CSV table of C-alpha atoms in Angstrom, one decimal:
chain,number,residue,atom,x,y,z
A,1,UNK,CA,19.4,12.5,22.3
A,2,UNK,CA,21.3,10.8,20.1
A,3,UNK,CA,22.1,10.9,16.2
A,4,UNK,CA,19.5,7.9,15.4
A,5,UNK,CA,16.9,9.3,17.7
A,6,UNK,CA,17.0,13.1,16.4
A,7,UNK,CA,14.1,13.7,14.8
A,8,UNK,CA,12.6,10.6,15.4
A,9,UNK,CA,9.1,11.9,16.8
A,10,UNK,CA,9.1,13.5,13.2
A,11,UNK,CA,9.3,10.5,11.5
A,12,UNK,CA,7.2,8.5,13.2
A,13,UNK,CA,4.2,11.1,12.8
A,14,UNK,CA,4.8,11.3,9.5
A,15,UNK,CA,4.4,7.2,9.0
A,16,UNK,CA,0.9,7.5,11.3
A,17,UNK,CA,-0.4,10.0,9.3
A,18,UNK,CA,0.5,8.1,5.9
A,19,UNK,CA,-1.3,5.0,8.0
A,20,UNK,CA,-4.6,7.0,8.4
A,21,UNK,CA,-4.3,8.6,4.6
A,22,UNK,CA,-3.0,12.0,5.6
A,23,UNK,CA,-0.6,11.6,2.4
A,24,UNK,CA,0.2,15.3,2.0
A,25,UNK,CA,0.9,15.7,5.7
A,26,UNK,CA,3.1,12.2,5.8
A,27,UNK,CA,5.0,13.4,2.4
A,28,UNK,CA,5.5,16.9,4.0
A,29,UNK,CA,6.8,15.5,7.5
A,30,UNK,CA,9.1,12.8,6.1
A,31,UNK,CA,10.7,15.5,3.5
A,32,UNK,CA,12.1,17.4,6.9
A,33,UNK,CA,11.4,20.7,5.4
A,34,UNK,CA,13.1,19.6,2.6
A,35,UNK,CA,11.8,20.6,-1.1
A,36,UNK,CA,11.7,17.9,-3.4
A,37,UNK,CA,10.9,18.0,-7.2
A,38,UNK,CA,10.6,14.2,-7.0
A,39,UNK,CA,13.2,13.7,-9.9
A,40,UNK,CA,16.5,12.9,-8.5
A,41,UNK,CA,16.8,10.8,-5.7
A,42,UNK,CA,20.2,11.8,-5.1
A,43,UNK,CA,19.0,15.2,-3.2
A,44,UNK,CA,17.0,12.7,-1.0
A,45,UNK,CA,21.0,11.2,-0.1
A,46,UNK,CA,21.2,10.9,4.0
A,47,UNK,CA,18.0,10.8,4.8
A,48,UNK,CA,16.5,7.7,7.7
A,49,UNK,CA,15.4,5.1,5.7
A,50,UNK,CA,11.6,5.7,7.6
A,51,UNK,CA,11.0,8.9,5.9
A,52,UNK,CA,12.6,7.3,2.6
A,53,UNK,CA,9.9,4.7,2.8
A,54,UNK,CA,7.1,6.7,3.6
A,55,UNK,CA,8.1,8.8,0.8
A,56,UNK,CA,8.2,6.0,-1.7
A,57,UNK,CA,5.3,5.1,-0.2
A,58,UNK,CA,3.2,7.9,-0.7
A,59,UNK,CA,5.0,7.8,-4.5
A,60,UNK,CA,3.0,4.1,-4.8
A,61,UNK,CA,-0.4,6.1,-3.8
A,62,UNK,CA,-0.3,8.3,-6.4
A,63,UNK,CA,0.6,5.7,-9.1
A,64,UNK,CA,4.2,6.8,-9.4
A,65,UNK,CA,5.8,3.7,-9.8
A,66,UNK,CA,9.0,4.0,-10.9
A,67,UNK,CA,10.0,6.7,-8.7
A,68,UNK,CA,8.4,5.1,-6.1
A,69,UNK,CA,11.0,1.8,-6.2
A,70,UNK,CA,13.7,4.7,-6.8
A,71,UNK,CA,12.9,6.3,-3.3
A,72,UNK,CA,12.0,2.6,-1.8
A,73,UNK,CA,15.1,1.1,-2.9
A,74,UNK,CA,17.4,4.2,-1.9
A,75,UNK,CA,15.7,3.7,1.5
A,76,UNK,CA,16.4,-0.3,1.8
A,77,UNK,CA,20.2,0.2,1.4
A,78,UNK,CA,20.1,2.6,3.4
A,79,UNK,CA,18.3,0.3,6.1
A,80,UNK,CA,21.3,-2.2,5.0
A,81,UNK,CA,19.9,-5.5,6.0
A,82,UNK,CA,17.2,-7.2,8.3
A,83,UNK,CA,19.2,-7.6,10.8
A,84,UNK,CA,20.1,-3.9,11.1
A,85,UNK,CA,19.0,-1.4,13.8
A,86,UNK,CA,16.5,-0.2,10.5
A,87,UNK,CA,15.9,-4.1,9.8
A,88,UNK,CA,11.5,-3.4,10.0
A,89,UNK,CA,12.1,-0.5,7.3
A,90,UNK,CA,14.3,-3.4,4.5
A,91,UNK,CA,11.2,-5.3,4.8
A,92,UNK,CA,8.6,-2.9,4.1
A,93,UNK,CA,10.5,-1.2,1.5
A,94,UNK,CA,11.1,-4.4,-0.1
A,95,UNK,CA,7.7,-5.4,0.1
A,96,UNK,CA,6.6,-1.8,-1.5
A,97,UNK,CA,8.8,-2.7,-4.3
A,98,UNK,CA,7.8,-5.7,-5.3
A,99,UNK,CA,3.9,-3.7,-5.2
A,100,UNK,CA,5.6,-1.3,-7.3
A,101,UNK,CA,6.6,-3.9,-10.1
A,102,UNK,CA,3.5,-5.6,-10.2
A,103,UNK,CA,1.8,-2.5,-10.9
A,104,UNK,CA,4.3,-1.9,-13.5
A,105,UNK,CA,3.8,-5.7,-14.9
A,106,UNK,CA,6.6,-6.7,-14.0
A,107,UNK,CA,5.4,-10.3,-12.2
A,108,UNK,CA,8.9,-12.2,-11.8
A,109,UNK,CA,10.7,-9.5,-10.6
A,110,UNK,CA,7.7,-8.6,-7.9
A,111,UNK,CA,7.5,-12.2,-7.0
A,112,UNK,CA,11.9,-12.4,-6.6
A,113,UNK,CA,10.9,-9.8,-4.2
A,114,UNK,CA,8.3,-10.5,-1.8
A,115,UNK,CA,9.8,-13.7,-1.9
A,116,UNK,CA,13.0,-12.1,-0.5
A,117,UNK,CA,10.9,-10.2,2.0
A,118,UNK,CA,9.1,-13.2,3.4
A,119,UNK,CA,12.4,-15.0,3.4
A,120,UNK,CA,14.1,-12.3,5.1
A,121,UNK,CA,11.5,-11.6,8.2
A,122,UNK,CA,10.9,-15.5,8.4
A,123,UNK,CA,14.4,-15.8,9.6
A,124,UNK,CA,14.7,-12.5,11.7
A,125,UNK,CA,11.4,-12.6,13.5
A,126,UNK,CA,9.6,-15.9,13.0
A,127,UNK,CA,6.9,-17.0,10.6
A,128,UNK,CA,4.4,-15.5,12.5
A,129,UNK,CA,5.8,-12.6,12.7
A,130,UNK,CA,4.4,-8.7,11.7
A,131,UNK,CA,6.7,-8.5,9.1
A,132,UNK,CA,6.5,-11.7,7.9
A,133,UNK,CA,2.8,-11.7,7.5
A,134,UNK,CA,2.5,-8.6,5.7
A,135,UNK,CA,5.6,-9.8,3.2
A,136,UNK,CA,2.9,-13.5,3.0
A,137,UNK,CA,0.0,-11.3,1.9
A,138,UNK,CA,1.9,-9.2,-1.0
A,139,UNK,CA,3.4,-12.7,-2.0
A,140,UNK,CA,-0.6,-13.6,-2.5
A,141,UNK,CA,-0.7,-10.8,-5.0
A,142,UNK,CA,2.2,-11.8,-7.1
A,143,UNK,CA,0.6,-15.1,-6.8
A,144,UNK,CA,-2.4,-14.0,-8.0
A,145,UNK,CA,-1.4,-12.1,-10.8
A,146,UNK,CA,0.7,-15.0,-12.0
A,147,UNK,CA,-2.5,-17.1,-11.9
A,148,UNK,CA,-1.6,-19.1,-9.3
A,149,UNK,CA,-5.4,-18.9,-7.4
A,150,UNK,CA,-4.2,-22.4,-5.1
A,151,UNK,CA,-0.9,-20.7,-3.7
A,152,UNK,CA,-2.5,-17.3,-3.6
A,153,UNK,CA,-5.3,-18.5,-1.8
A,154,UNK,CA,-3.4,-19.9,0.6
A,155,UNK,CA,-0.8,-16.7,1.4
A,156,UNK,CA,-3.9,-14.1,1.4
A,157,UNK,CA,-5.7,-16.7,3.9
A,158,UNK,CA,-3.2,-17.0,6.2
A,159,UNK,CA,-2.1,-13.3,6.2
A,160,UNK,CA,-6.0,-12.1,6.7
A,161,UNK,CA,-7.0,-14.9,9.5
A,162,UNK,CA,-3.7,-13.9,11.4
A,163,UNK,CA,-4.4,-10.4,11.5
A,164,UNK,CA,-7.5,-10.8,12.3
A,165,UNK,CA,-6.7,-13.0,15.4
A,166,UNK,CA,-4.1,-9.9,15.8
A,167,UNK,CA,-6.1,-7.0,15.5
A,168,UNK,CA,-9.6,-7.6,15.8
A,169,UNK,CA,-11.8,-6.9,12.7
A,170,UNK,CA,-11.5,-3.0,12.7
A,171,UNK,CA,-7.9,-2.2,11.6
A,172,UNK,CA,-6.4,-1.0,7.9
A,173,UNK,CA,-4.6,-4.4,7.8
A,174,UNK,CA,-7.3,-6.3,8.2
A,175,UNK,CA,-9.4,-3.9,5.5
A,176,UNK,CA,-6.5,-4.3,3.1
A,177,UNK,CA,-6.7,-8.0,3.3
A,178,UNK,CA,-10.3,-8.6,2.5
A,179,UNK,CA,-9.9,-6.2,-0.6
A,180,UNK,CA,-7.1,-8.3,-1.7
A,181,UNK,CA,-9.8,-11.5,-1.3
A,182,UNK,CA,-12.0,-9.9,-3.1
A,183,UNK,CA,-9.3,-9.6,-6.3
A,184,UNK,CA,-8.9,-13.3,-5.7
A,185,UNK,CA,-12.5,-13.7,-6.0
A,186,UNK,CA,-12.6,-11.9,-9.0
A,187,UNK,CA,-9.8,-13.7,-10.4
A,188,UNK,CA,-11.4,-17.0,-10.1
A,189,UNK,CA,-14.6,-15.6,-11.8
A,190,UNK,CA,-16.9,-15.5,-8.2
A,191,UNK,CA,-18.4,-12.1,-8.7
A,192,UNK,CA,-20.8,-12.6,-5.8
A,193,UNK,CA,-17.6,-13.6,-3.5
A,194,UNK,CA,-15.6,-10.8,-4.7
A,195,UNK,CA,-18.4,-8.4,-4.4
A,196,UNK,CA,-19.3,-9.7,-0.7
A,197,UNK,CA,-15.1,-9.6,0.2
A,198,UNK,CA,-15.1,-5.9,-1.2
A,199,UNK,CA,-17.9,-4.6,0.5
A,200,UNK,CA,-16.8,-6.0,4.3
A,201,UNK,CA,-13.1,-4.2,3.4
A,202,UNK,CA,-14.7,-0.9,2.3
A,203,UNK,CA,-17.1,-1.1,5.3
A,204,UNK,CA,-14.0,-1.5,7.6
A,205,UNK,CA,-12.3,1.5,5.9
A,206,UNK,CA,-15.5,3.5,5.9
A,207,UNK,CA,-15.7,2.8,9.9
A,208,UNK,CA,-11.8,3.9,10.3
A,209,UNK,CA,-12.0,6.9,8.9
A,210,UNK,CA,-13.7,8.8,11.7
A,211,UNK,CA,-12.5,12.1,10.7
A,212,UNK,CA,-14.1,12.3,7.5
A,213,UNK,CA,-12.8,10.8,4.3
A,214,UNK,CA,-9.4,10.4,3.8
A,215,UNK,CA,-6.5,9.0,1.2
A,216,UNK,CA,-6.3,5.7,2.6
A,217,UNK,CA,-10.2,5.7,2.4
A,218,UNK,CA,-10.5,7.1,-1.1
A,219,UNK,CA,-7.9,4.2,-2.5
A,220,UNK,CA,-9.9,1.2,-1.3
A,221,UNK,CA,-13.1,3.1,-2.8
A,222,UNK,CA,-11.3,3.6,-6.3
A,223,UNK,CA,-10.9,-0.5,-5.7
A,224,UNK,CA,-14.5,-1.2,-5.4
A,225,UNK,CA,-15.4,0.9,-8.2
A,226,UNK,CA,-13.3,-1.1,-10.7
A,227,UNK,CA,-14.8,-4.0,-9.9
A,228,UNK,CA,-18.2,-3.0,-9.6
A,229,UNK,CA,-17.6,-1.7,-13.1
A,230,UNK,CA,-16.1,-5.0,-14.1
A,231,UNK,CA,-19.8,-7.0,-12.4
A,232,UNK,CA,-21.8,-4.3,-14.3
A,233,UNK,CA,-22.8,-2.3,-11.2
A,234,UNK,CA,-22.2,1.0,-13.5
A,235,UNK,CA,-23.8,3.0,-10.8
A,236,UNK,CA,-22.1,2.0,-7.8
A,237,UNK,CA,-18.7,2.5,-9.8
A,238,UNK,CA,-20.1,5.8,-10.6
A,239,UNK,CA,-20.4,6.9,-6.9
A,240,UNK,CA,-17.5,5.1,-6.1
A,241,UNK,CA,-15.5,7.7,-8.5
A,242,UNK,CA,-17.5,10.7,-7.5
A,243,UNK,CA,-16.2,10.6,-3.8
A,244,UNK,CA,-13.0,9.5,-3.9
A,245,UNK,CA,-11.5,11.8,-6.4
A,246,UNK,CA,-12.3,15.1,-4.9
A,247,UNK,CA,-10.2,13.8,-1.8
A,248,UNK,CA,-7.2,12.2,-3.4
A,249,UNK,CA,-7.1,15.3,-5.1
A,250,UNK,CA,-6.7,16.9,-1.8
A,251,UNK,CA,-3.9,14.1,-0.5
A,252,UNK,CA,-1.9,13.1,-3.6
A,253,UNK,CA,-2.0,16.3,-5.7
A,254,UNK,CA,-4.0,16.7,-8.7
A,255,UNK,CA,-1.8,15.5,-11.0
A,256,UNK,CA,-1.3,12.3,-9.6
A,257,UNK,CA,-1.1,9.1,-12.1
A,258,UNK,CA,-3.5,7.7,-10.3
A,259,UNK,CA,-6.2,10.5,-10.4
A,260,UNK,CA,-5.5,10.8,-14.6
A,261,UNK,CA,-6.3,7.1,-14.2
A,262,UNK,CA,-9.3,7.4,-12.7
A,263,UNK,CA,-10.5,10.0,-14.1
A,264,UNK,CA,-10.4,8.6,-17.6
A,265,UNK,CA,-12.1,5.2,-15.9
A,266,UNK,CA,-15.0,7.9,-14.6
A,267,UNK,CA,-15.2,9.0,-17.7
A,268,UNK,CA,-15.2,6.1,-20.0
A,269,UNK,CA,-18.7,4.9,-17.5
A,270,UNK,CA,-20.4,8.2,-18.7
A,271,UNK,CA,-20.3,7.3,-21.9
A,272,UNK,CA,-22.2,4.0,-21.4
């Protein structure tokens, strides 16, 4: 037992259960039976940078952005640099961050970055590396939402096929990647490709999620639902809402941002 491996069972609970969408349980385990109000990230001071990032992360699932790359960033310098003992947790937090600012719209500073991510695992593990993969697929994004469907198309590829040869076809990863497809898809104004690329990623969440629905589960769904509203499936979007709600309620509070959001999206199909 040392100081850096002290509690370290704890910690890495806490980042399986954000993995399989047990957000309350991650957010409770990585707090350390601490009580946080979520405003000031100082009272978070000397915490590992692992439960800092699973906090922030579980900050991105509910839609808090801005606190989320408070808590994300706190935890990257406290990770210090790639090449640290913590080097894994700089990546991911700086990979969560740029996430964070392109939810917030803010496209160069999400692309300086991922960019910086990729860079940074590139030279620490390889190019083919974990890290490096999962910093090539949020690159895609940025790239996507700058309109750049060549590049994107490109980083999202790469990223998916790898973890697929990785993985297999039945892992979050691999679920997360053909969602992002499908927002390439959309971009480029396929609806039948996007709609095909959603459908295999919710089928692999649905087949993950063997102890009944959970956060993890409930985001992708609120993903097919906006675009089946967007292809005029008003229905499916319909259903879509109806079942994940009730259990991101359960995981992310019910006064999450991102329940309000979808809520008001629900809402706004009703009235159609």
């Amino acid at each position: 037992m040392t100081a850096d491996t002290e509690g370290s069972a704890e910690r890495r609970l806490a980042r399986v259960m954000l993995s399989v969408g047990r957000f309350s349980e991650a957010w409770h385990l990585a707090l350390e039976g601490r009580r946080w109000d979520g405003k000031d990230v100082q009272t978070l001071k000397g915490m590992y940078p692992m439960d800092l990032v699973t906090i922030g992360e579980v900050c991105l699932a509910r839609g808090e952005f801005s606190k989320a790359i408070a808590v994300l960033e706190s935890g990257r310098d406290r990770a210090k640099k790639v090449s640290s003992l913590y080097g894994v947790e700089w990546v991911r937090a700086q990979d969560d961050i740029a996430v964070a600012d392109l939810s917030l719209g803010r496209a160069q500073a999400a692309s300086q970055a991922a960019t910086l991510a990729l860079s940074a695992a590139e030279s620490e593990w390889g190019p083919r590396s974990i890290p490096a993969m999962d910093a090539l697929d949020t690159l895609g994004l940025v790239q996507l939402s700058e309109s750049r469907f060549r590049d994107a198309e490109t980083s999202l590829s790469q990223s998916r096929v790898w973890r697929e040869a990785l993985y297999g076809t039945q892992h979050p990863k691999v679920a997360a990647s053909y969602l992002h497809a499908s927002l390439l898809s959309a971009g480029q104004m396929d609806s039948d490709g996007a709609l095909r690329l959603m459908r295999r990623g919710l089928e692999i969440e649905k087949s993950l999620a063997v102890s009944g629905p959970n956060g993890r589960w409930a985001l992708a769904v609120l993903s097919g639902a906006e675009l089946f509203s967007q292809t005029g499936q008003i229905d499916s979007a319909r259903d879509c809402y109806e079942n994940a709600v009730p259990v991101l309620e359960r995981e992310l509070g019910p006064d999450a941002p991102r329940l309000k959001d979808a809520r008001q999206r629900a809402a706004g199909l009703g009235a159609n």
